[in-house]
Amino acid sequence: MNRTLMQRLKGLPGATGNSPRGRKARKPEQRACLTLEEFERWLALEVGERYHHSEHRGLFRSTPFAAWQSLVEQRAPRQLAPGHDEAMKLLINFMPLAHRSIQADGLTIFYIRYWNPVFVVWREQRQRVRVRYHPEDLSRIFVSADGRNYVQANYADLRRPRITLWEQRAAVRALRAAHVPRVSEEHVFRAIGSQRQIVEQAERSARRARRNSKAPPAAPSTELQTRDSGQPTEVDYSKPVTPYAVEIWK
């Protein structure tokens, strides 16, 4: 699947190719147009609709979907119990894992402080907790003291906007490049706000440039164009008319 998927990815606009050689000539950054959310939808369709419904030699010309259906008929698979809680538990178990200690002001990870009232009890017990987080949404994390039951913890400062892990890392790199002596939560969110403004301005400029490049040409003038041919010549009607030589079709 990986090889098939990588071949398909090379056909997307903005793909960098197999190697850095020739990347400058290809200029993938000028052709890239998909947002992360759009790419995720494309990838879901590529795997769920195209790949799983195409024939595979390893399955004797059958499709993965048909093979799955055949096995399901022989033995019913285990299914999640219906409901939001079970679905959330499954999602949490697939999230990245980190370990932290509860401090007096809450739990800090990625230079961001989080809070849940149960932290007061866990701090008194001096428990080291497990932290699960979603890279695309750092506005909340999931914390467990026993490794099985998780509670949700939100930003301690609820005024903070939702950010991604990639935005947080980019902000920290920018702050360190600027030789900020001590990175703080305030620094991180301020840097992300500035970066978002730059991106929004660039998007507006790009849209404006595309509109200008696609603008229709100016309409031709409705005024009659007069040809300046000097003084008009007079016709001598006393002379015989000389016909033009033309080709006669029979």
Short mmCIF file of N, CA and C in Angstrom, two decimals, residues 239-245:
data_model
loop_
_atom_site.label_atom_id
_atom_site.label_comp_id
_atom_site.label_asym_id
_atom_site.label_seq_id
_atom_site.Cartn_x
_atom_site.Cartn_y
_atom_site.Cartn_z
N LYS A 239 -13.31 56.65 -68.40
CA LYS A 239 -12.48 55.54 -68.83
C LYS A 239 -13.25 54.23 -68.64
N PRO A 240 -12.96 53.23 -69.51
CA PRO A 240 -13.63 51.93 -69.36
C PRO A 240 -13.19 51.23 -68.08
N VAL A 241 -14.10 50.40 -67.58
CA VAL A 241 -13.81 49.67 -66.35
C VAL A 241 -12.96 48.46 -66.66
N THR A 242 -11.87 48.27 -65.94
CA THR A 242 -10.97 47.11 -66.12
C THR A 242 -11.33 46.05 -65.09
N PRO A 243 -11.82 44.88 -65.55
CA PRO A 243 -12.22 43.85 -64.56
C PRO A 243 -10.99 43.22 -63.90
N TYR A 244 -11.21 42.72 -62.69
CA TYR A 244 -10.14 42.01 -61.97
C TYR A 244 -10.02 40.60 -62.50
N ALA A 245 -8.81 40.09 -62.51
CA ALA A 245 -8.59 38.70 -62.93
C ALA A 245 -9.01 37.78 -61.79
#
